[in-house]
Amino acid sequence: MARIEVDGIVFEAREGENLLQACLSQHLDLPYFCWHPSLGSVGACRQCAVIQYDDEEDERGRLVMACMTPVQEGARFSVDAPGAAGFRASVIEWLMENHPHDCPVCEEGGECHLQDMTVMSGHTTRRFHGRKKTWRNQDLGPFIGHEMNRCITCYRCTRFYHDYAGGKDLQAFGSRSRMYFGRTADGVLESEFAGNLVEVCPTGVFTDKPFSQSYSRKWDLGSAPSICPGCAVGCNISPGERFGRLKRIHNRYHGEVNGYFLCDRGRFGSHFVNAENRLRRCGVRVGDEEFQEIEGLEALAVLTDLAGGGNVVGIGSPRASIEDNFALMQLVGEDQFCAGFSSDEAVLNELIVDIYRSGAGRVPTPLEIENSDAVLVLGEDVLNSAPRLALSLRQSVRNESLRLAEGARIPLWQDAGVRGHAQGALSELFSLTVLPTGLDDIAAHVEHLPPEQIARHGHAIAQAVAGVGAEESASGRIAAALKSAKRPLIVSGTGCGDGEVMRAAAAVSSALRHAGSDPALLLTALEVNSLGATLLGGGLGLDEALKRLKNGAADNVIVLENDLYRRADPSLVDAALEASRRNGRVLVADLIETRTTANATHLIPVAAYAETLGTFVNLEGRAQRFYQVFEPRAPVTSAWQWLGEAGRAAGRNDMRWQHFDTVVETCASRPGLEALREVAPGADYRGAGGLRIPRETHRASGRTARNAHIDVHERKTPVDTESPFSFSMEGAQGGAVGSARSAVWAPGWNSNQSVFKFQDEVGGALIGGSSGIRLFEPAHGVPAPSYAMSQTSDEGEGFRLIPLHRIFGSDELSAMSPPVVERGGAAEVVLNRADAGRLGAREGDGIRCDLLSASAALRVDDAMAVGHAGLVVGETFGWLPRGRVVLSRDPDFRSSQELIARE
Amino acid sequence: MWSQLRTLWEVLKHTFSRIETVEYPDEMPYLAPRYRGRIVLTRDPDGDERCVACNLCSVVCPADCIALQKTTREDGRLFPEFFRINFSRCVMCGMCEEACPTYAIQLTPDFEMAEFNRANLVYEKEHLLIDGVGKYPEYSFWHVAGKAIEGKDKGEAINEAPPLDVRELLP
């Protein structure tokens, strides 16, 4: 540590750290543009100029850029010296010369870093009277709007998009004052992380297009801490609400999970909350008639009726919170409850938990994997199944350049220097996947194999680590690289639907542990609460539950937030639901219309994630609380409230829940879930000054007018009995728990850049610690278990089906978000050229699977192994059979584009 | 005694002074154009809505009595989907007019808004929008802003240079 002095304030900073970061870590106000905590310094914008003095006697000093100046013991600086402040003001004045008069019509207005810095530098009056330069915009697709006139040429966009996220299609063009940031031609930004440009751009060049369609200023957005429901990573998000609609998703900083960035599924996939096909009313129907609306109390009576007896099956869901699932389990009894996975996936998720608990490897946090210097990806297309992880993996290969820079004594924050010195040198990432993935371009070794061969390859690597097998083979080379690495990482998961692949990953990891290294092992699950639902358990498998209904062993079924047609053989689901409709009741509690709700007898509308609170468990086993952002309109209510009410009405003593916290308390009594009560503060927590935390900002507007068209008398603000947040601007942000904060804002810092004010140090944990609790820690000190290859037979006619995941379309809820629908593609069947030829089909032809009674367009990819067919998971293909399946060319198939064209 | 006489004198003196009471409503008082009365939404010189739904009036309003929602029209112009002022809460302070970057919202010299039913004091956009430019006949925000709309391309706003050719390589 070094002691430095800034404007008379003496503080400790890390030796060699840049001064800008050191000042911001002290929460001092120092303007900047091109620097970003994750992108490092390039010294391009000249906005963070300060005066550096040589010694105690020096009064004149010299101008230096804080972001390019390393901290040294005893150094003296001044931010406020007239020389520095004047220089910064003139830099801003230059930047503003061509800036358009757009603030009133700009989506960034009110949370614009350029606005903040202009005000901070004191530039108020325009002196330049020349003509402003203008640029043409581009159409960048359904996610991102482009307004090039507003650009200040800080290069943050290309540095994030190209250097950090590996995107190829956004570049800096032109020369001198004609600089242009865009694509070579109009078109969709290809990167899956393009949405971060909205937050990375310090002004309004890149804006959130869906948000812009129904825009509200940042100060009008009500919010509460939330968790992205898009995948199992569990990124922290800040949903913004106004007039009862979810408007947008912004990143919420978490020092261990998502840092500063989200993927586009998370950012643009939440508009299903406002969708037209949301369930809004309770319904009942007889036979094949239309649903008739019924009162909430009537629906509750049906639910109560089902609560008592054993003649019911409850099916939960990995997209519902632990508490919702637990409430259903309590209501129907553990032996009648099924977690809602397909029977195959249930086994895979249990395998994740088993492997984690066995201590085969250390379970890293999603951001920690950025530090890995050798990575083995086994079978998982991470970019499509847990997208945010792919961004972290992309950073992990930079460790080689960081190592080289350290050797050459280049500070690691010197972004241009580090990249220039490394000349593209990358740490090793080995990728063994079914098809090419978005990480292949940074991989040292890529192989495309079917799952069973990936598993075999993985076991061979494990043996090579243990010293058995040829060193000359690919397995030997990978094993050697993993063994010599300081922080090796193995990534696998349930994505390719084969547990043997995960077992192979565990085998590699435990072999590395035997060899004395400390490997990290991360296994990805597919849905937001996959691990939560697995940990909760349940006595029934899905197939078993459906057979009970089909055979008449149980007459009634309660389905919670689950589309069974995506989880089990559709013919079995049909038979089960039909039998249950005939013999009893099919009560479906969901938030959106699905094929399952269409086959129900009773419908109950439940709240979406932004309308309720609960706990999700992410892929590292971290339980995280999400809070209610806004109240849904009655009768839409949280699932745990519906179920709790029914339990109480049925006279169940174990369900006398007054509040959410009592549900958590009861749920935490289950083995393995004890830590649940410490996940987040309860409803009695109060923030700074003993006050509630306001959902609305202190500048929220229109309080006396927004409901005046309904009733001119202002509605009493609802009291939130379930959480420490208030539904108004009353209260105070801050307090002991750093994550219990509905918005980041600090005086003078209206943009999301203000998050540094709430961090221990820039890029570190939030003050008060990172949120969420790991529900299990891997066993330490136990001998690493060994995982042997189990034998499978692979004979027979037809194709083995491999599930393929897509970032846009494979996740059930985000696939119903309009911008994602626009961005995502249609379902596909991927076959090898030889197989396609055998079926007599060409690219684009329909391929039919009779067993699933579904067809999709063919895509020929020679990376697909012969005898295997990849099916893109989504609306068309959900559940896939395990054995070999006959596929045929479908002469009647019409692609969705053809159908639209015909209409 | 003296005090009573002086009082009588003072009162009688008023017999000859000018009458200040105005026979409203038969006789209307003069109200200056800058008088802060009923709020209107004005139009551009080209006849289209001036309001771009920037929300500044709404946030500056001390009574929080303005609510609106932005939307975008096909020609690229931004305008409020709804614009609501609850006049039963309005204090006629005029801060909305000061905040408005487009001169859309203006206060007028009209105060005759009394209603028996409070709900009738909630004005929607159709009640607020007038057919003129109000106090600022010249100003058209869209011809100053850099954002292109139909009929005003990039580079056609006041004090703007034509769009740059990014492919030009001359120094």
CSV table of C-alpha atoms in Angstrom, one decimal, chain A residues 351-366 368-369 372 374-380 389 393 458 462 482 487-494 499-513 517-525 531 618-621 774 776-780 784-785 787:
chain,number,residue,atom,x,y,z
A,351,LEU,CA,-25.7,-35.5,-10.5
A,352,ILE,CA,-24.6,-31.8,-10.3
A,353,VAL,CA,-25.4,-31.6,-6.7
A,354,ASP,CA,-23.7,-35.0,-6.0
A,355,ILE,CA,-20.6,-33.9,-7.8
A,356,TYR,CA,-20.4,-30.6,-6.1
A,357,ARG,CA,-20.9,-32.2,-2.7
A,358,SER,CA,-18.4,-34.9,-3.3
A,359,GLY,CA,-15.5,-32.3,-3.5
A,360,ALA,CA,-14.3,-33.3,-6.9
A,361,GLY,CA,-13.3,-29.7,-7.4
A,362,ARG,CA,-13.7,-26.3,-5.9
A,363,VAL,CA,-16.9,-24.6,-7.1
A,364,PRO,CA,-16.0,-21.2,-8.5
A,365,THR,CA,-18.2,-18.1,-8.6
A,366,PRO,CA,-19.2,-17.1,-12.1
A,368,GLU,CA,-14.0,-16.1,-10.4
A,369,ILE,CA,-13.7,-18.1,-13.6
A,372,SER,CA,-8.5,-19.3,-14.7
A,374,ALA,CA,-6.4,-23.1,-18.4
A,375,VAL,CA,-10.0,-24.1,-19.1
A,376,LEU,CA,-11.6,-27.4,-20.3
A,377,VAL,CA,-15.1,-27.1,-21.6
A,378,LEU,CA,-16.8,-30.5,-21.8
A,379,GLY,CA,-19.9,-30.8,-23.9
A,380,GLU,CA,-21.5,-27.5,-22.9
A,389,LEU,CA,-20.4,-17.4,-18.2
A,393,LEU,CA,-14.6,-17.5,-20.0
A,458,GLY,CA,-12.9,-36.6,-20.9
A,462,ALA,CA,-8.6,-37.8,-16.6
A,482,LEU,CA,-4.4,-28.5,-17.0
A,487,ARG,CA,-5.8,-22.2,-11.6
A,488,PRO,CA,-7.3,-24.8,-13.9
A,489,LEU,CA,-11.1,-24.8,-14.5
A,490,ILE,CA,-13.4,-27.5,-15.9
A,491,VAL,CA,-16.8,-26.5,-17.2
A,492,SER,CA,-19.5,-28.9,-18.1
A,493,GLY,CA,-23.2,-29.1,-17.7
A,494,THR,CA,-26.6,-30.6,-18.4
A,499,GLY,CA,-24.7,-37.2,-17.5
A,500,GLU,CA,-21.6,-39.2,-18.6
A,501,VAL,CA,-20.1,-35.9,-19.8
A,502,MET,CA,-20.5,-34.3,-16.4
A,503,ARG,CA,-19.1,-37.5,-14.8
A,504,ALA,CA,-16.1,-37.2,-17.1
A,505,ALA,CA,-15.6,-33.5,-16.1
A,506,ALA,CA,-15.7,-34.6,-12.4
A,507,ALA,CA,-13.2,-37.3,-13.2
A,508,VAL,CA,-10.8,-34.8,-14.8
A,509,SER,CA,-11.2,-32.5,-11.8
A,510,SER,CA,-10.7,-35.2,-9.2
A,511,ALA,CA,-7.7,-36.5,-11.1
A,512,LEU,CA,-6.2,-33.0,-10.9
A,513,ARG,CA,-6.9,-32.9,-7.2
A,517,SER,CA,-3.6,-29.1,-8.0
A,518,ASP,CA,-6.6,-27.1,-6.9
A,519,PRO,CA,-9.1,-27.3,-9.9
A,520,ALA,CA,-12.3,-25.4,-10.1
A,521,LEU,CA,-15.3,-27.3,-11.4
A,522,LEU,CA,-18.4,-25.5,-12.6
A,523,LEU,CA,-21.4,-27.4,-13.9
A,524,THR,CA,-24.2,-25.5,-15.6
A,525,ALA,CA,-27.9,-26.3,-15.1
A,531,LEU,CA,-30.7,-26.4,-8.5
A,618,ASN,CA,-28.0,-20.5,-9.3
A,619,LEU,CA,-25.6,-22.9,-10.9
A,620,GLU,CA,-22.9,-22.5,-8.2
A,621,GLY,CA,-25.6,-23.3,-5.5
A,774,ARG,CA,-24.1,-20.8,-1.0
A,776,PHE,CA,-23.7,-26.1,0.1
A,777,GLU,CA,-19.9,-26.0,0.3
A,778,PRO,CA,-18.0,-28.9,-1.3
A,779,ALA,CA,-16.4,-31.4,1.1
A,780,HIS,CA,-12.9,-30.4,2.0
A,784,ALA,CA,-11.2,-36.8,-4.3
A,785,PRO,CA,-13.7,-39.3,-5.6
A,787,TYR,CA,-15.6,-41.3,-11.5
